[in-house]
XYZ file of C-alpha atoms in Angstrom:
180
model
C -2.379 -8.237 -28.409
C -5.151 -8.245 -25.823
C -5.941 -5.072 -23.935
C -4.844 -5.193 -20.320
C -7.189 -4.414 -17.460
C -6.766 -1.012 -15.833
C -5.328 -1.353 -12.331
C -7.430 -0.192 -9.405
C -5.392 1.125 -6.487
C -6.989 1.716 -3.115
C -5.518 4.423 -0.900
C -6.659 4.238 2.719
C -5.813 6.797 5.389
C -6.535 5.501 8.886
C -6.688 8.481 11.221
C -9.184 9.414 13.905
C -8.337 13.117 13.668
C -8.177 13.429 9.870
C -11.407 11.452 9.428
C -13.093 13.780 11.977
C -11.873 16.884 10.101
C -9.493 18.006 12.868
C -6.706 18.244 10.313
C -6.240 17.684 6.602
C -5.191 14.287 5.319
C -1.897 14.847 3.517
C -0.719 11.226 3.528
C -3.426 9.781 1.250
C -2.845 12.463 -1.410
C 0.927 11.844 -1.126
C 0.381 8.174 -1.983
C -1.828 9.029 -4.962
C 0.764 11.562 -6.187
C 3.486 8.929 -5.872
C 1.644 6.553 -8.192
C 1.009 9.400 -10.663
C 4.799 9.943 -10.834
C 5.867 6.303 -10.956
C 3.304 4.275 -12.916
C 3.171 4.356 -16.701
C 0.208 1.998 -17.185
C -3.387 3.188 -16.734
C -4.838 3.020 -13.236
C -7.489 4.629 -11.107
C -7.417 5.494 -7.417
C -10.120 4.595 -4.890
C -9.613 6.790 -1.791
C -10.902 6.151 1.726
C -10.428 8.298 4.836
C -11.449 6.292 7.899
C -10.984 6.329 11.675
C -8.249 4.242 13.260
C -9.298 0.889 14.647
C -9.539 -2.768 13.863
C -13.054 -3.017 12.376
C -12.865 0.162 10.298
C -9.605 -0.883 8.638
C -10.518 -4.576 8.220
C -13.929 -3.817 6.724
C -12.531 -1.164 4.379
C -9.827 -3.518 3.083
C -12.342 -6.311 2.494
C -14.670 -3.904 0.664
C -11.874 -2.555 -1.540
C -10.626 -6.046 -2.414
C -13.922 -7.898 -2.800
C -16.428 -5.274 -3.954
C -14.361 -2.561 -5.632
C -11.870 -5.033 -7.140
C -8.668 -3.290 -6.108
C -5.451 -4.894 -7.299
C -3.357 -2.982 -4.778
C -4.377 -1.229 -1.567
C -1.915 1.038 0.193
C -2.711 2.171 3.724
C -1.201 4.962 5.743
C -1.505 5.410 9.464
C -2.148 3.083 12.352
C 1.173 1.224 12.254
C 2.695 2.539 15.475
C 2.525 1.122 19.014
C -0.319 3.258 20.393
C -3.538 1.484 21.470
C -5.586 2.710 18.442
C -2.849 1.724 15.929
C -4.400 -1.531 14.724
C -3.811 -1.353 10.968
C -1.427 -4.359 10.862
C -3.808 -6.571 12.854
C -6.763 -5.493 10.721
C -4.752 -6.051 7.546
C -3.919 -9.619 8.514
C -7.570 -10.265 9.401
C -8.583 -9.099 5.905
C -5.536 -10.375 3.992
C -4.097 -13.386 5.825
C -1.169 -14.214 3.522
C 1.619 -12.032 4.867
C 4.659 -11.149 2.765
C 7.173 -10.343 5.549
C 9.935 -9.043 3.296
C 7.981 -5.850 2.586
C 7.847 -4.800 6.253
C 11.435 -5.837 6.844
C 12.688 -3.716 3.945
C 10.547 -0.697 4.828
C 11.853 -0.703 8.406
C 15.427 -1.130 7.190
C 15.344 1.887 4.880
C 13.430 3.931 7.458
C 15.970 3.185 10.190
C 18.630 4.885 8.063
C 16.554 8.088 8.465
C 15.192 7.889 12.009
C 15.789 5.682 15.051
C 12.069 5.565 15.884
C 11.396 3.565 12.703
C 11.939 0.491 14.844
C 8.516 1.246 16.379
C 6.772 0.869 13.029
C 4.763 -2.285 12.391
C 4.041 -1.860 8.686
C 3.592 -5.021 6.642
C 2.220 -6.385 3.394
C -0.182 -9.228 2.756
C -2.663 -10.254 0.128
C -6.318 -11.161 -0.111
C -6.789 -13.162 -3.280
C -5.739 -10.921 -6.158
C -5.286 -7.830 -3.964
C -1.945 -6.855 -2.440
C -2.183 -4.685 0.690
C 0.800 -2.617 1.843
C 0.804 -0.721 5.157
C 2.867 2.459 5.139
C 3.818 4.980 7.820
C 1.915 8.266 8.076
C 4.427 10.945 7.069
C 4.695 11.825 3.342
C 8.532 11.671 3.313
C 8.442 8.217 4.946
C 5.733 7.108 2.508
C 7.907 7.939 -0.497
C 10.985 6.349 1.070
C 9.127 3.108 1.795
C 7.365 2.959 -1.571
C 10.659 3.571 -3.398
C 12.118 0.617 -1.484
C 9.347 -1.920 -2.172
C 8.011 -0.730 -5.528
C 10.579 -2.658 -7.605
C 8.896 -5.893 -6.394
C 5.252 -4.772 -6.518
C 4.539 -5.267 -10.263
C 5.865 -8.837 -10.251
C 4.033 -9.600 -7.001
C 0.803 -8.427 -8.658
C 1.588 -10.689 -11.634
C 2.061 -13.678 -9.334
C -1.233 -13.201 -7.476
C -3.240 -12.606 -10.666
C -3.855 -8.869 -10.252
C -3.759 -6.246 -12.999
C -0.497 -5.658 -14.839
C 1.319 -2.468 -13.886
C 4.500 -0.956 -15.220
C 6.743 1.661 -13.667
C 8.801 4.435 -15.204
C 12.289 2.887 -15.056
C 13.846 6.341 -14.686
C 11.913 6.717 -11.417
C 11.613 3.134 -10.084
C 12.930 0.133 -11.984
C 10.489 -2.757 -11.543
C 12.036 -6.207 -11.492
C 10.524 -9.103 -13.409
C 12.517 -12.272 -14.004
C 13.659 -12.765 -17.586
C 11.024 -14.370 -19.772
C 8.109 -13.154 -17.611
Protein backbone atom coordinates (compact mmCIF):
# COMPACT_ATOMS: atom_id res chain seq x y z
CA UNK A 1 0.00 0.00 0.00
CA UNK A 2 1.38 3.41 -0.93
CA UNK A 3 1.72 6.06 1.74
CA UNK A 4 -0.82 8.84 1.40
CA UNK A 5 0.17 12.49 1.29
CA UNK A 6 -0.43 14.47 4.47
CA UNK A 7 -3.25 16.97 4.00
CA UNK A 8 -2.46 20.66 4.31
CA UNK A 9 -5.34 22.74 5.64
CA UNK A 10 -5.26 26.51 5.45
CA UNK A 11 -7.14 28.46 8.10
CA UNK A 12 -7.69 32.12 7.22
CA UNK A 13 -9.23 34.70 9.54
CA UNK A 14 -10.25 37.85 7.69
CA UNK A 15 -10.69 40.61 10.25
CA UNK A 16 -9.47 44.19 10.28
CA UNK A 17 -9.61 44.40 14.08
CA UNK A 18 -8.09 41.00 14.90
CA UNK A 19 -5.29 41.48 12.35
CA UNK A 20 -4.55 44.90 13.92
CA UNK A 21 -4.40 43.37 17.43
CA UNK A 22 -7.55 45.14 18.67
CA UNK A 23 -8.92 41.80 19.82
CA UNK A 24 -7.83 38.18 19.84
CA UNK A 25 -8.70 35.92 16.94
CA UNK A 26 -10.80 33.12 18.41
CA UNK A 27 -12.36 31.92 15.15
CA UNK A 28 -9.18 30.66 13.47
CA UNK A 29 -8.19 28.59 16.53
CA UNK A 30 -11.77 27.23 16.69
CA UNK A 31 -11.43 25.93 13.13
CA UNK A 32 -8.06 24.31 13.87
CA UNK A 33 -9.50 22.70 17.03
CA UNK A 34 -12.44 21.37 15.01
CA UNK A 35 -10.14 19.54 12.62
CA UNK A 36 -8.12 18.16 15.55
CA UNK A 37 -11.36 16.62 16.91
CA UNK A 38 -12.77 15.34 13.62
CA UNK A 39 -9.93 14.19 11.36
CA UNK A 40 -8.18 10.86 11.89
CA UNK A 41 -5.66 11.12 9.04
CA UNK A 42 -2.47 13.19 9.37
CA UNK A 43 -2.69 16.86 8.46
CA UNK A 44 -1.00 20.14 9.18
CA UNK A 45 -2.52 23.60 9.57
CA UNK A 46 -1.30 26.74 7.80
CA UNK A 47 -2.77 29.77 9.64
CA UNK A 48 -3.21 33.30 8.30
CA UNK A 49 -4.65 36.33 10.09
CA UNK A 50 -5.33 39.07 7.54
CA UNK A 51 -7.35 42.28 7.19
CA UNK A 52 -10.76 42.19 5.55
CA UNK A 53 -10.88 43.16 1.90
CA UNK A 54 -10.85 41.81 -1.59
CA UNK A 55 -7.11 41.81 -2.39
CA UNK A 56 -5.94 40.53 0.99
CA UNK A 57 -8.30 37.54 0.88
CA UNK A 58 -7.82 36.77 -2.84
CA UNK A 59 -4.03 36.93 -2.64
CA UNK A 60 -3.91 34.82 0.53
CA UNK A 61 -6.10 32.11 -1.01
CA UNK A 62 -3.99 32.01 -4.18
CA UNK A 63 -0.80 31.78 -2.11
CA UNK A 64 -2.17 28.98 0.07
CA UNK A 65 -3.40 26.99 -2.93
CA UNK A 66 -0.55 27.57 -5.38
CA UNK A 67 2.55 28.06 -3.22
CA UNK A 68 1.80 26.29 0.06
CA UNK A 69 -0.13 23.45 -1.62
CA UNK A 70 -3.19 23.47 0.62
CA UNK A 71 -5.78 20.80 -0.10
CA UNK A 72 -8.46 22.63 1.88
CA UNK A 73 -8.67 26.26 2.95
CA UNK A 74 -11.30 27.33 5.45
CA UNK A 75 -11.94 31.04 5.93
CA UNK A 76 -13.76 32.82 8.70
CA UNK A 77 -15.01 36.36 8.60
CA UNK A 78 -15.99 38.73 5.84
CA UNK A 79 -19.18 36.95 4.76
CA UNK A 80 -21.72 39.50 5.94
CA UNK A 81 -23.28 42.45 4.08
CA UNK A 82 -21.03 45.24 5.37
CA UNK A 83 -18.86 47.12 2.84
CA UNK A 84 -15.56 45.47 3.97
CA UNK A 85 -17.08 41.93 3.92
CA UNK A 86 -15.63 40.80 0.59
CA UNK A 87 -14.54 37.24 1.36
CA UNK A 88 -17.04 35.59 -1.03
CA UNK A 89 -16.07 37.86 -3.93
CA UNK A 90 -12.37 37.34 -3.25
CA UNK A 91 -12.89 33.59 -2.95
CA UNK A 92 -14.55 33.40 -6.36
CA UNK A 93 -11.76 35.50 -7.87
CA UNK A 94 -9.20 33.01 -6.51
CA UNK A 95 -11.28 29.83 -6.86
CA UNK A 96 -13.77 30.29 -9.70
CA UNK A 97 -15.53 26.90 -9.59
CA UNK A 98 -18.28 27.45 -7.06
CA UNK A 99 -19.98 24.55 -5.29
CA UNK A 100 -23.30 26.21 -4.32
CA UNK A 101 -24.63 23.37 -2.19
CA UNK A 102 -22.13 24.16 0.58
CA UNK A 103 -23.43 27.71 1.10
CA UNK A 104 -27.03 26.61 0.78
CA UNK A 105 -26.62 23.95 3.47
CA UNK A 106 -24.66 26.20 5.83
CA UNK A 107 -27.35 28.89 5.65
CA UNK A 108 -30.09 26.30 6.15
CA UNK A 109 -28.61 24.88 9.35
CA UNK A 110 -27.71 28.36 10.59
CA UNK A 111 -31.25 29.66 10.06
CA UNK A 112 -32.48 27.05 12.54
CA UNK A 113 -30.35 28.88 15.16
CA UNK A 114 -30.67 32.55 14.22
CA UNK A 115 -32.81 34.59 11.83
CA UNK A 116 -29.85 36.78 10.82
CA UNK A 117 -28.18 33.79 9.14
CA UNK A 118 -30.00 34.87 6.00
CA UNK A 119 -27.49 37.75 5.81
CA UNK A 120 -24.56 35.36 5.50
CA UNK A 121 -22.93 34.94 2.10
CA UNK A 122 -20.65 31.99 2.83
CA UNK A 123 -19.82 29.69 -0.07
CA UNK A 124 -17.40 27.05 -1.27
CA UNK A 125 -15.38 26.84 -4.45
CA UNK A 126 -12.19 25.26 -5.64
CA UNK A 127 -8.95 26.31 -7.27
CA UNK A 128 -7.46 23.25 -8.90
CA UNK A 129 -6.86 20.71 -6.14
CA UNK A 130 -7.76 23.13 -3.33
CA UNK A 131 -11.26 23.37 -1.87
CA UNK A 132 -12.08 26.71 -0.21
CA UNK A 133 -14.94 26.99 2.28
CA UNK A 134 -16.09 30.34 3.69
CA UNK A 135 -17.49 30.16 7.22
CA UNK A 136 -19.12 32.70 9.52
CA UNK A 137 -17.07 34.35 12.27
CA UNK A 138 -18.51 33.00 15.52
CA UNK A 139 -17.04 29.74 16.91
CA UNK A 140 -20.48 28.17 17.58
CA UNK A 141 -21.58 28.96 14.00
CA UNK A 142 -18.27 27.62 12.66
CA UNK A 143 -18.82 24.24 14.31
CA UNK A 144 -22.46 24.10 13.23
CA UNK A 145 -21.56 24.82 9.60
CA UNK A 146 -18.58 22.47 9.51
CA UNK A 147 -20.65 19.66 11.03
CA UNK A 148 -23.19 20.20 8.24
CA UNK A 149 -20.77 20.16 5.28
CA UNK A 150 -17.98 17.92 6.57
CA UNK A 151 -19.66 14.65 5.52
CA UNK A 152 -19.13 15.74 1.87
CA UNK A 153 -15.66 17.30 2.20
CA UNK A 154 -13.50 14.13 2.04
CA UNK A 155 -15.19 12.88 -1.14
CA UNK A 156 -15.04 16.36 -2.68
CA UNK A 157 -11.29 16.40 -2.02
CA UNK A 158 -11.04 12.96 -3.66
CA UNK A 159 -12.86 14.22 -6.75
CA UNK A 160 -10.64 17.28 -7.23
CA UNK A 161 -7.40 15.34 -6.67
CA UNK A 162 -6.51 16.72 -3.23
CA UNK A 163 -5.05 14.75 -0.32
CA UNK A 164 -7.10 11.94 1.17
CA UNK A 165 -8.69 12.73 4.53
CA UNK A 166 -10.75 10.58 6.84
CA UNK A 167 -13.05 11.62 9.66
CA UNK A 168 -13.84 10.00 12.98
CA UNK A 169 -17.24 8.44 12.20
CA UNK A 170 -18.31 8.86 15.83
CA UNK A 171 -17.92 12.63 15.37
CA UNK A 172 -18.72 13.21 11.66
CA UNK A 173 -19.51 10.37 9.28
CA UNK A 174 -17.92 11.14 5.90
CA UNK A 175 -19.81 9.87 2.88
CA UNK A 176 -18.04 8.16 0.00
CA UNK A 177 -20.02 6.19 -2.57
CA UNK A 178 -19.58 2.43 -2.35
CA UNK A 179 -16.52 1.19 -4.19
CA UNK A 180 -14.66 4.53 -3.91
